[in-house]
């Protein structure tokens, strides 16, 4: 029986709390600034399609100024370019994740994390604020800045997951990481409120506020974050409540273990415990990229996450625009309503992580949630023009889509990066996290342009059917792991009945 959450939490120190909060809020600030772009798409599109296409042109700017900054003939062209920018960002983000994960296992995690936070803040300030203040409107400049922004932001997620993996062991990982993975959703909520509060002054001020706050957060993290318990003299027993060898060998069990391997694993643990001095003498070596890709479970979960992140990030990038375009609600109202998807994701990630801890398995919880997500997507696509009903359906969709997404990107990535195949090579968590999230970002990148293309040709309802197909694809990819874990549960139950 897995340990209770209260028992798991009682073993943590104030150092664990500081590490939890600093990594949590560093990604909150990153996602808040990232969310700003999706929240101001309507305003940007209006700025890029002036003249007759923009009713506010005469009120704010002379005709010659609007002629100078007109990038597109109509709003459809602007929408396609916004979708292309999303894809450009995610492709560069995916490439950066593969690189930054490897770098994070070889360079001090604090340096890489702060470089990504502060560098991204500067780029977003130039993209959204400085170009508007100086009236510089250039497609190639926007594309180049967004490529650079994707590369810089990719340094953050593998580092924060690796730091969390260093501080928090297997016991209660589903609950702790489920709660912690709400950082992205909290960042989305914060970004939506910040953007909507200053949007009346111009979209450039939304970028200004979030980029300044993010830069300040990077400075705080640089001076305050401890990347591992060893930096304050805590050993692994303080870190997880388990001995050093037990932590390493058991940490993969929720994902990988089955009944046939128990005896062999017990033998390895017994043999390892007899030689603690030899283990301490070994210095952990960072694992290679190809080795990490070939670890058990990494490829199927990466492919499943590619499908799921496409759906999750489509809501992230397009939900406020969809609410404004489809229901004709004001942009500020759409921004505030969109946070209900993130509220559902926060609750979903925490509850599903807790359930997976008690079950000792991840795949069955994921598969059930994804199956229900398909129904939730169909239901939300038929939502009436009522904000209360829309918010309720949106929260349910976030619970079943955002919850599994949070689990794969955090708790499951930590499981994969601490499995038995990595004994003697502890420095692998950032690399594995980069692979999972990088593959997911490749899927999400291709999806963003497809969303704008499908919407322009077939309408929003076809976009939601596309999401249903992608969610089904996630279930297909985790099916082998699901079957393996269900068989292991069946064998465990039969063995328990024999004992009784």
PDB file of N, CA and C in Angstrom, residues 226-317:
ATOM      1  N   UNK A 226      18.209  26.542  -4.242  1.00  0.00           N
ATOM      2  CA  UNK A 226      19.150  25.448  -4.022  1.00  0.00           C
ATOM      3  C   UNK A 226      18.709  24.284  -4.894  1.00  0.00           C
ATOM      4  N   UNK A 227      19.609  23.790  -5.727  1.00  0.00           N
ATOM      5  CA  UNK A 227      19.200  22.813  -6.736  1.00  0.00           C
ATOM      6  C   UNK A 227      19.140  21.381  -6.217  1.00  0.00           C
ATOM      7  N   UNK A 228      19.731  21.091  -5.061  1.00  0.00           N
ATOM      8  CA  UNK A 228      19.699  19.728  -4.525  1.00  0.00           C
ATOM      9  C   UNK A 228      19.938  19.758  -3.022  1.00  0.00           C
ATOM     10  N   UNK A 229      19.523  18.711  -2.293  1.00  0.00           N
ATOM     11  CA  UNK A 229      19.739  18.671  -0.837  1.00  0.00           C
ATOM     12  C   UNK A 229      21.210  18.709  -0.447  1.00  0.00           C
ATOM     13  N   UNK A 230      22.085  18.198  -1.326  1.00  0.00           N
ATOM     14  CA  UNK A 230      23.500  18.173  -1.000  1.00  0.00           C
ATOM     15  C   UNK A 230      24.077  19.567  -0.764  1.00  0.00           C
ATOM     16  N   UNK A 231      23.460  20.597  -1.345  1.00  0.00           N
ATOM     17  CA  UNK A 231      23.977  21.955  -1.187  1.00  0.00           C
ATOM     18  C   UNK A 231      23.817  22.481   0.237  1.00  0.00           C
ATOM     19  N   UNK A 232      22.924  21.862   1.023  1.00  0.00           N
ATOM     20  CA  UNK A 232      22.768  22.264   2.425  1.00  0.00           C
ATOM     21  C   UNK A 232      23.125  21.135   3.368  1.00  0.00           C
ATOM     22  N   UNK A 233      23.834  20.128   2.837  1.00  0.00           N
ATOM     23  CA  UNK A 233      24.330  19.049   3.677  1.00  0.00           C
ATOM     24  C   UNK A 233      23.321  17.985   4.022  1.00  0.00           C
ATOM     25  N   UNK A 234      22.184  17.942   3.334  1.00  0.00           N
ATOM     26  CA  UNK A 234      21.201  16.880   3.567  1.00  0.00           C
ATOM     27  C   UNK A 234      21.544  15.675   2.714  1.00  0.00           C
ATOM     28  N   UNK A 235      21.458  14.482   3.302  1.00  0.00           N
ATOM     29  CA  UNK A 235      21.695  13.283   2.502  1.00  0.00           C
ATOM     30  C   UNK A 235      20.375  12.781   1.946  1.00  0.00           C
ATOM     31  N   UNK A 236      20.441  11.660   1.232  1.00  0.00           N
ATOM     32  CA  UNK A 236      19.246  11.158   0.568  1.00  0.00           C
ATOM     33  C   UNK A 236      18.197  10.656   1.553  1.00  0.00           C
ATOM     34  N   UNK A 237      18.591  10.263   2.742  1.00  0.00           N
ATOM     35  CA  UNK A 237      17.589   9.826   3.707  1.00  0.00           C
ATOM     36  C   UNK A 237      16.711  10.995   4.122  1.00  0.00           C
ATOM     37  N   UNK A 238      17.334  12.211   4.283  1.00  0.00           N
ATOM     38  CA  UNK A 238      16.531  13.401   4.554  1.00  0.00           C
ATOM     39  C   UNK A 238      15.703  13.779   3.349  1.00  0.00           C
ATOM     40  N   UNK A 239      16.239  13.504   2.168  1.00  0.00           N
ATOM     41  CA  UNK A 239      15.558  13.924   0.943  1.00  0.00           C
ATOM     42  C   UNK A 239      14.256  13.184   0.740  1.00  0.00           C
ATOM     43  N   UNK A 240      14.236  11.880   0.997  1.00  0.00           N
ATOM     44  CA  UNK A 240      13.073  11.085   0.647  1.00  0.00           C
ATOM     45  C   UNK A 240      12.537  10.217   1.763  1.00  0.00           C
ATOM     46  N   UNK A 241      13.285  10.148   2.868  1.00  0.00           N
ATOM     47  CA  UNK A 241      12.872   9.241   3.916  1.00  0.00           C
ATOM     48  C   UNK A 241      13.293   7.822   3.640  1.00  0.00           C
ATOM     49  N   UNK A 242      14.057   7.565   2.593  1.00  0.00           N
ATOM     50  CA  UNK A 242      14.536   6.246   2.227  1.00  0.00           C
ATOM     51  C   UNK A 242      16.049   6.275   2.165  1.00  0.00           C
ATOM     52  N   UNK A 243      16.655   5.084   2.237  1.00  0.00           N
ATOM     53  CA  UNK A 243      18.095   5.010   2.043  1.00  0.00           C
ATOM     54  C   UNK A 243      18.461   5.369   0.627  1.00  0.00           C
ATOM     55  N   UNK A 244      19.721   5.709   0.372  1.00  0.00           N
ATOM     56  CA  UNK A 244      20.128   6.168  -0.949  1.00  0.00           C
ATOM     57  C   UNK A 244      19.917   5.139  -2.034  1.00  0.00           C
ATOM     58  N   UNK A 245      20.174   3.878  -1.733  1.00  0.00           N
ATOM     59  CA  UNK A 245      20.011   2.864  -2.782  1.00  0.00           C
ATOM     60  C   UNK A 245      18.547   2.551  -3.012  1.00  0.00           C
ATOM     61  N   UNK A 246      17.772   2.523  -1.927  1.00  0.00           N
ATOM     62  CA  UNK A 246      16.352   2.217  -2.071  1.00  0.00           C
ATOM     63  C   UNK A 246      15.644   3.261  -2.901  1.00  0.00           C
ATOM     64  N   UNK A 247      16.030   4.515  -2.737  1.00  0.00           N
ATOM     65  CA  UNK A 247      15.408   5.587  -3.514  1.00  0.00           C
ATOM     66  C   UNK A 247      15.621   5.378  -5.001  1.00  0.00           C
ATOM     67  N   UNK A 248      16.841   5.071  -5.392  1.00  0.00           N
ATOM     68  CA  UNK A 248      17.145   4.943  -6.808  1.00  0.00           C
ATOM     69  C   UNK A 248      16.457   3.752  -7.436  1.00  0.00           C
ATOM     70  N   UNK A 249      16.438   2.621  -6.722  1.00  0.00           N
ATOM     71  CA  UNK A 249      15.920   1.416  -7.347  1.00  0.00           C
ATOM     72  C   UNK A 249      14.400   1.363  -7.350  1.00  0.00           C
ATOM     73  N   UNK A 250      13.761   2.004  -6.382  1.00  0.00           N
ATOM     74  CA  UNK A 250      12.317   1.906  -6.291  1.00  0.00           C
ATOM     75  C   UNK A 250      11.588   2.987  -7.057  1.00  0.00           C
ATOM     76  N   UNK A 251      12.299   4.026  -7.457  1.00  0.00           N
ATOM     77  CA  UNK A 251      11.594   5.199  -7.958  1.00  0.00           C
ATOM     78  C   UNK A 251      10.857   4.946  -9.252  1.00  0.00           C
ATOM     79  N   UNK A 252      11.145   3.858  -9.952  1.00  0.00           N
ATOM     80  CA  UNK A 252      10.486   3.604 -11.230  1.00  0.00           C
ATOM     81  C   UNK A 252       9.235   2.793 -11.077  1.00  0.00           C
ATOM     82  N   UNK A 253       8.943   2.275  -9.873  1.00  0.00           N
ATOM     83  CA  UNK A 253       7.900   1.270  -9.749  1.00  0.00           C
ATOM     84  C   UNK A 253       6.524   1.684 -10.248  1.00  0.00           C
ATOM     85  N   UNK A 254       6.038   2.889  -9.974  1.00  0.00           N
ATOM     86  CA  UNK A 254       4.705   3.238 -10.450  1.00  0.00           C
ATOM     87  C   UNK A 254       4.542   3.115 -11.945  1.00  0.00           C
ATOM     88  N   UNK A 255       5.648   3.194 -12.702  1.00  0.00           N
ATOM     89  CA  UNK A 255       5.554   3.097 -14.159  1.00  0.00           C
ATOM     90  C   UNK A 255       5.954   1.736 -14.687  1.00  0.00           C
ATOM     91  N   UNK A 256       7.081   1.206 -14.206  1.00  0.00           N
ATOM     92  CA  UNK A 256       7.746   0.136 -14.921  1.00  0.00           C
ATOM     93  C   UNK A 256       7.626  -1.246 -14.298  1.00  0.00           C
ATOM     94  N   UNK A 257       7.424  -1.304 -12.977  1.00  0.00           N
ATOM     95  CA  UNK A 257       7.574  -2.593 -12.320  1.00  0.00           C
ATOM     96  C   UNK A 257       6.418  -3.520 -12.634  1.00  0.00           C
ATOM     97  N   UNK A 258       6.687  -4.811 -12.625  1.00  0.00           N
ATOM     98  CA  UNK A 258       5.633  -5.808 -12.640  1.00  0.00           C
ATOM     99  C   UNK A 258       6.057  -6.939 -11.723  1.00  0.00           C
ATOM    100  N   UNK A 259       5.132  -7.831 -11.439  1.00  0.00           N
ATOM    101  CA  UNK A 259       5.362  -8.855 -10.441  1.00  0.00           C
ATOM    102  C   UNK A 259       6.518  -9.762 -10.748  1.00  0.00           C
ATOM    103  N   UNK A 260       6.808 -10.038 -12.015  1.00  0.00           N
ATOM    104  CA  UNK A 260       7.852 -10.975 -12.366  1.00  0.00           C
ATOM    105  C   UNK A 260       9.240 -10.444 -12.017  1.00  0.00           C
ATOM    106  N   UNK A 261       9.373  -9.136 -11.877  1.00  0.00           N
ATOM    107  CA  UNK A 261      10.692  -8.557 -11.645  1.00  0.00           C
ATOM    108  C   UNK A 261      10.974  -8.312 -10.164  1.00  0.00           C
ATOM    109  N   UNK A 262      10.003  -8.591  -9.276  1.00  0.00           N
ATOM    110  CA  UNK A 262      10.169  -8.223  -7.879  1.00  0.00           C
ATOM    111  C   UNK A 262      11.343  -8.957  -7.236  1.00  0.00           C
ATOM    112  N   UNK A 263      11.424 -10.276  -7.440  1.00  0.00           N
ATOM    113  CA  UNK A 263      12.479 -11.042  -6.796  1.00  0.00           C
ATOM    114  C   UNK A 263      13.847 -10.568  -7.250  1.00  0.00           C
ATOM    115  N   UNK A 264      13.967 -10.354  -8.568  1.00  0.00           N
ATOM    116  CA  UNK A 264      15.247  -9.890  -9.101  1.00  0.00           C
ATOM    117  C   UNK A 264      15.610  -8.520  -8.544  1.00  0.00           C
ATOM    118  N   UNK A 265      14.623  -7.613  -8.445  1.00  0.00           N
ATOM    119  CA  UNK A 265      14.889  -6.272  -7.923  1.00  0.00           C
ATOM    120  C   UNK A 265      15.285  -6.330  -6.454  1.00  0.00           C
ATOM    121  N   UNK A 266      14.605  -7.217  -5.670  1.00  0.00           N
ATOM    122  CA  UNK A 266      14.964  -7.360  -4.262  1.00  0.00           C
ATOM    123  C   UNK A 266      16.390  -7.842  -4.113  1.00  0.00           C
ATOM    124  N   UNK A 267      16.789  -8.780  -4.984  1.00  0.00           N
ATOM    125  CA  UNK A 267      18.156  -9.278  -4.943  1.00  0.00           C
ATOM    126  C   UNK A 267      19.158  -8.185  -5.233  1.00  0.00           C
ATOM    127  N   UNK A 268      18.844  -7.340  -6.218  1.00  0.00           N
ATOM    128  CA  UNK A 268      19.755  -6.240  -6.549  1.00  0.00           C
ATOM    129  C   UNK A 268      19.859  -5.261  -5.392  1.00  0.00           C
ATOM    130  N   UNK A 269      18.730  -4.968  -4.729  1.00  0.00           N
ATOM    131  CA  UNK A 269      18.760  -4.032  -3.614  1.00  0.00           C
ATOM    132  C   UNK A 269      19.593  -4.582  -2.469  1.00  0.00           C
ATOM    133  N   UNK A 270      19.418  -5.893  -2.191  1.00  0.00           N
ATOM    134  CA  UNK A 270      20.165  -6.517  -1.106  1.00  0.00           C
ATOM    135  C   UNK A 270      21.657  -6.469  -1.394  1.00  0.00           C
ATOM    136  N   UNK A 271      22.006  -6.741  -2.638  1.00  0.00           N
ATOM    137  CA  UNK A 271      23.405  -6.712  -3.026  1.00  0.00           C
ATOM    138  C   UNK A 271      23.973  -5.298  -2.941  1.00  0.00           C
ATOM    139  N   UNK A 272      23.165  -4.308  -3.319  1.00  0.00           N
ATOM    140  CA  UNK A 272      23.638  -2.932  -3.316  1.00  0.00           C
ATOM    141  C   UNK A 272      23.790  -2.402  -1.893  1.00  0.00           C
ATOM    142  N   UNK A 273      22.870  -2.816  -0.983  1.00  0.00           N
ATOM    143  CA  UNK A 273      22.937  -2.321   0.378  1.00  0.00           C
ATOM    144  C   UNK A 273      24.187  -2.823   1.073  1.00  0.00           C
ATOM    145  N   UNK A 274      24.694  -3.978   0.644  1.00  0.00           N
ATOM    146  CA  UNK A 274      25.894  -4.514   1.244  1.00  0.00           C
ATOM    147  C   UNK A 274      27.133  -3.721   0.862  1.00  0.00           C
ATOM    148  N   UNK A 275      27.025  -2.828  -0.156  1.00  0.00           N
ATOM    149  CA  UNK A 275      28.178  -2.092  -0.630  1.00  0.00           C
ATOM    150  C   UNK A 275      27.893  -0.593  -0.694  1.00  0.00           C
ATOM    151  N   UNK A 276      27.465   0.051   0.420  1.00  0.00           N
ATOM    152  CA  UNK A 276      27.109   1.475   0.360  1.00  0.00           C
ATOM    153  C   UNK A 276      28.298   2.363   0.071  1.00  0.00           C
ATOM    154  N   UNK A 277      29.482   1.994   0.597  1.00  0.00           N
ATOM    155  CA  UNK A 277      30.649   2.842   0.395  1.00  0.00           C
ATOM    156  C   UNK A 277      31.048   2.920  -1.062  1.00  0.00           C
ATOM    157  N   UNK A 278      30.874   1.793  -1.790  1.00  0.00           N
ATOM    158  CA  UNK A 278      31.236   1.798  -3.206  1.00  0.00           C
ATOM    159  C   UNK A 278      30.303   2.711  -3.989  1.00  0.00           C
ATOM    160  N   UNK A 279      29.010   2.693  -3.620  1.00  0.00           N
ATOM    161  CA  UNK A 279      28.058   3.543  -4.326  1.00  0.00           C
ATOM    162  C   UNK A 279      28.353   5.017  -4.080  1.00  0.00           C
ATOM    163  N   UNK A 280      28.695   5.354  -2.835  1.00  0.00           N
ATOM    164  CA  UNK A 280      28.977   6.750  -2.536  1.00  0.00           C
ATOM    165  C   UNK A 280      30.226   7.228  -3.250  1.00  0.00           C
ATOM    166  N   UNK A 281      31.149   6.288  -3.491  1.00  0.00           N
ATOM    167  CA  UNK A 281      32.389   6.685  -4.144  1.00  0.00           C
ATOM    168  C   UNK A 281      32.193   6.989  -5.613  1.00  0.00           C
ATOM    169  N   UNK A 282      31.140   6.391  -6.183  1.00  0.00           N
ATOM    170  CA  UNK A 282      30.908   6.613  -7.601  1.00  0.00           C
ATOM    171  C   UNK A 282      30.354   8.021  -7.831  1.00  0.00           C
ATOM    172  N   UNK A 283      30.895   8.727  -8.792  1.00  0.00           N
ATOM    173  CA  UNK A 283      30.356  10.036  -9.156  1.00  0.00           C
ATOM    174  C   UNK A 283      29.372   9.865 -10.289  1.00  0.00           C
ATOM    175  N   UNK A 284      28.138  10.359 -10.146  1.00  0.00           N
ATOM    176  CA  UNK A 284      27.121  10.166 -11.181  1.00  0.00           C
ATOM    177  C   UNK A 284      27.539  10.804 -12.495  1.00  0.00           C
ATOM    178  N   UNK A 285      27.338  10.079 -13.567  1.00  0.00           N
ATOM    179  CA  UNK A 285      27.652  10.584 -14.906  1.00  0.00           C
ATOM    180  C   UNK A 285      26.362  10.890 -15.644  1.00  0.00           C
ATOM    181  N   UNK A 286      26.363  11.966 -16.426  1.00  0.00           N
ATOM    182  CA  UNK A 286      25.176  12.324 -17.206  1.00  0.00           C
ATOM    183  C   UNK A 286      24.965  11.309 -18.317  1.00  0.00           C
ATOM    184  N   UNK A 287      23.723  10.935 -18.536  1.00  0.00           N
ATOM    185  CA  UNK A 287      23.390   9.942 -19.550  1.00  0.00           C
ATOM    186  C   UNK A 287      23.367  10.599 -20.927  1.00  0.00           C
ATOM    187  N   UNK A 288      23.639   9.808 -21.970  1.00  0.00           N
ATOM    188  CA  UNK A 288      23.605  10.323 -23.326  1.00  0.00           C
ATOM    189  C   UNK A 288      22.182  10.478 -23.839  1.00  0.00           C
ATOM    190  N   UNK A 289      22.025  11.326 -24.869  1.00  0.00           N
ATOM    191  CA  UNK A 289      20.701  11.607 -25.408  1.00  0.00           C
ATOM    192  C   UNK A 289      20.045  10.344 -25.969  1.00  0.00           C
ATOM    193  N   UNK A 290      20.777   9.590 -26.784  1.00  0.00           N
ATOM    194  CA  UNK A 290      20.210   8.368 -27.388  1.00  0.00           C
ATOM    195  C   UNK A 290      19.898   7.324 -26.329  1.00  0.00           C
ATOM    196  N   UNK A 291      20.757   7.218 -25.308  1.00  0.00           N
ATOM    197  CA  UNK A 291      20.472   6.288 -24.216  1.00  0.00           C
ATOM    198  C   UNK A 291      19.173   6.656 -23.513  1.00  0.00           C
ATOM    199  N   UNK A 292      18.985   7.945 -23.277  1.00  0.00           N
ATOM    200  CA  UNK A 292      17.766   8.387 -22.603  1.00  0.00           C
ATOM    201  C   UNK A 292      16.529   8.089 -23.447  1.00  0.00           C
ATOM    202  N   UNK A 293      16.628   8.287 -24.764  1.00  0.00           N
ATOM    203  CA  UNK A 293      15.484   8.040 -25.643  1.00  0.00           C
ATOM    204  C   UNK A 293      15.092   6.571 -25.632  1.00  0.00           C
ATOM    205  N   UNK A 294      16.063   5.677 -25.416  1.00  0.00           N
ATOM    206  CA  UNK A 294      15.799   4.238 -25.464  1.00  0.00           C
ATOM    207  C   UNK A 294      15.382   3.654 -24.121  1.00  0.00           C
ATOM    208  N   UNK A 295      15.305   4.470 -23.077  1.00  0.00           N
ATOM    209  CA  UNK A 295      14.871   3.964 -21.784  1.00  0.00           C
ATOM    210  C   UNK A 295      13.427   3.472 -21.851  1.00  0.00           C
ATOM    211  N   UNK A 296      13.070   2.445 -21.069  1.00  0.00           N
ATOM    212  CA  UNK A 296      11.692   1.935 -21.081  1.00  0.00           C
ATOM    213  C   UNK A 296      10.679   3.017 -20.753  1.00  0.00           C
ATOM    214  N   UNK A 297       9.661   3.127 -21.582  1.00  0.00           N
ATOM    215  CA  UNK A 297       8.573   4.053 -21.342  1.00  0.00           C
ATOM    216  C   UNK A 297       8.761   5.445 -21.918  1.00  0.00           C
ATOM    217  N   UNK A 298       9.991   5.832 -22.263  1.00  0.00           N
ATOM    218  CA  UNK A 298      10.229   7.195 -22.725  1.00  0.00           C
ATOM    219  C   UNK A 298       9.563   7.442 -24.077  1.00  0.00           C
ATOM    220  N   UNK A 299       9.751   6.547 -25.031  1.00  0.00           N
ATOM    221  CA  UNK A 299       9.188   6.752 -26.366  1.00  0.00           C
ATOM    222  C   UNK A 299       7.665   6.754 -26.382  1.00  0.00           C
ATOM    223  N   UNK A 300       6.981   5.746 -25.783  1.00  0.00           N
ATOM    224  CA  UNK A 300       5.499   5.784 -25.836  1.00  0.00           C
ATOM    225  C   UNK A 300       4.903   6.990 -25.122  1.00  0.00           C
ATOM    226  N   UNK A 301       5.465   7.369 -23.978  1.00  0.00           N
ATOM    227  CA  UNK A 301       4.923   8.535 -23.294  1.00  0.00           C
ATOM    228  C   UNK A 301       5.237   9.823 -24.050  1.00  0.00           C
ATOM    229  N   UNK A 302       6.376   9.870 -24.730  1.00  0.00           N
ATOM    230  CA  UNK A 302       6.709  11.056 -25.531  1.00  0.00           C
ATOM    231  C   UNK A 302       5.726  11.215 -26.687  1.00  0.00           C
ATOM    232  N   UNK A 303       5.406  10.120 -27.374  1.00  0.00           N
ATOM    233  CA  UNK A 303       4.472  10.183 -28.493  1.00  0.00           C
ATOM    234  C   UNK A 303       3.055  10.507 -28.015  1.00  0.00           C
ATOM    235  N   UNK A 304       2.666   9.910 -26.874  1.00  0.00           N
ATOM    236  CA  UNK A 304       1.350  10.233 -26.320  1.00  0.00           C
ATOM    237  C   UNK A 304       1.272  11.701 -25.951  1.00  0.00           C
ATOM    238  N   UNK A 305       2.362  12.226 -25.405  1.00  0.00           N
ATOM    239  CA  UNK A 305       2.379  13.627 -25.014  1.00  0.00           C
ATOM    240  C   UNK A 305       2.372  14.555 -26.230  1.00  0.00           C
ATOM    241  N   UNK A 306       2.932  14.089 -27.350  1.00  0.00           N
ATOM    242  CA  UNK A 306       2.888  14.898 -28.577  1.00  0.00           C
ATOM    243  C   UNK A 306       1.444  15.142 -29.008  1.00  0.00           C
ATOM    244  N   UNK A 307       0.615  14.099 -28.928  1.00  0.00           N
ATOM    245  CA  UNK A 307      -0.799  14.252 -29.283  1.00  0.00           C
ATOM    246  C   UNK A 307      -1.540  15.099 -28.254  1.00  0.00           C
ATOM    247  N   UNK A 308      -1.260  14.836 -26.972  1.00  0.00           N
ATOM    248  CA  UNK A 308      -2.013  15.510 -25.914  1.00  0.00           C
ATOM    249  C   UNK A 308      -1.612  16.979 -25.789  1.00  0.00           C
ATOM    250  N   UNK A 309      -0.322  17.259 -25.946  1.00  0.00           N
ATOM    251  CA  UNK A 309       0.112  18.649 -25.839  1.00  0.00           C
ATOM    252  C   UNK A 309      -0.410  19.483 -27.003  1.00  0.00           C
ATOM    253  N   UNK A 310      -0.619  18.859 -28.150  1.00  0.00           N
ATOM    254  CA  UNK A 310      -1.244  19.558 -29.271  1.00  0.00           C
ATOM    255  C   UNK A 310      -2.610  20.100 -28.856  1.00  0.00           C
ATOM    256  N   UNK A 311      -3.402  19.248 -28.189  1.00  0.00           N
ATOM    257  CA  UNK A 311      -4.736  19.668 -27.753  1.00  0.00           C
ATOM    258  C   UNK A 311      -4.632  20.707 -26.638  1.00  0.00           C
ATOM    259  N   UNK A 312      -3.784  20.419 -25.650  1.00  0.00           N
ATOM    260  CA  UNK A 312      -3.667  21.309 -24.492  1.00  0.00           C
ATOM    261  C   UNK A 312      -3.172  22.690 -24.896  1.00  0.00           C
ATOM    262  N   UNK A 313      -2.175  22.747 -25.764  1.00  0.00           N
ATOM    263  CA  UNK A 313      -1.625  24.030 -26.170  1.00  0.00           C
ATOM    264  C   UNK A 313      -2.506  24.746 -27.192  1.00  0.00           C
ATOM    265  N   UNK A 314      -3.348  24.007 -27.874  1.00  0.00           N
ATOM    266  CA  UNK A 314      -4.321  24.675 -28.736  1.00  0.00           C
ATOM    267  C   UNK A 314      -5.305  25.483 -27.894  1.00  0.00           C
ATOM    268  N   UNK A 315      -5.725  24.914 -26.767  1.00  0.00           N
ATOM    269  CA  UNK A 315      -6.552  25.685 -25.835  1.00  0.00           C
ATOM    270  C   UNK A 315      -5.756  26.861 -25.284  1.00  0.00           C
ATOM    271  N   UNK A 316      -4.502  26.631 -24.965  1.00  0.00           N
ATOM    272  CA  UNK A 316      -3.657  27.680 -24.406  1.00  0.00           C
ATOM    273  C   UNK A 316      -3.516  28.850 -25.377  1.00  0.00           C
ATOM    274  N   UNK A 317      -3.239  28.559 -26.652  1.00  0.00           N
ATOM    275  CA  UNK A 317      -2.973  29.615 -27.619  1.00  0.00           C
ATOM    276  C   UNK A 317      -4.248  30.222 -28.220  1.00  0.00           C
TER     277      UNK A 317
END
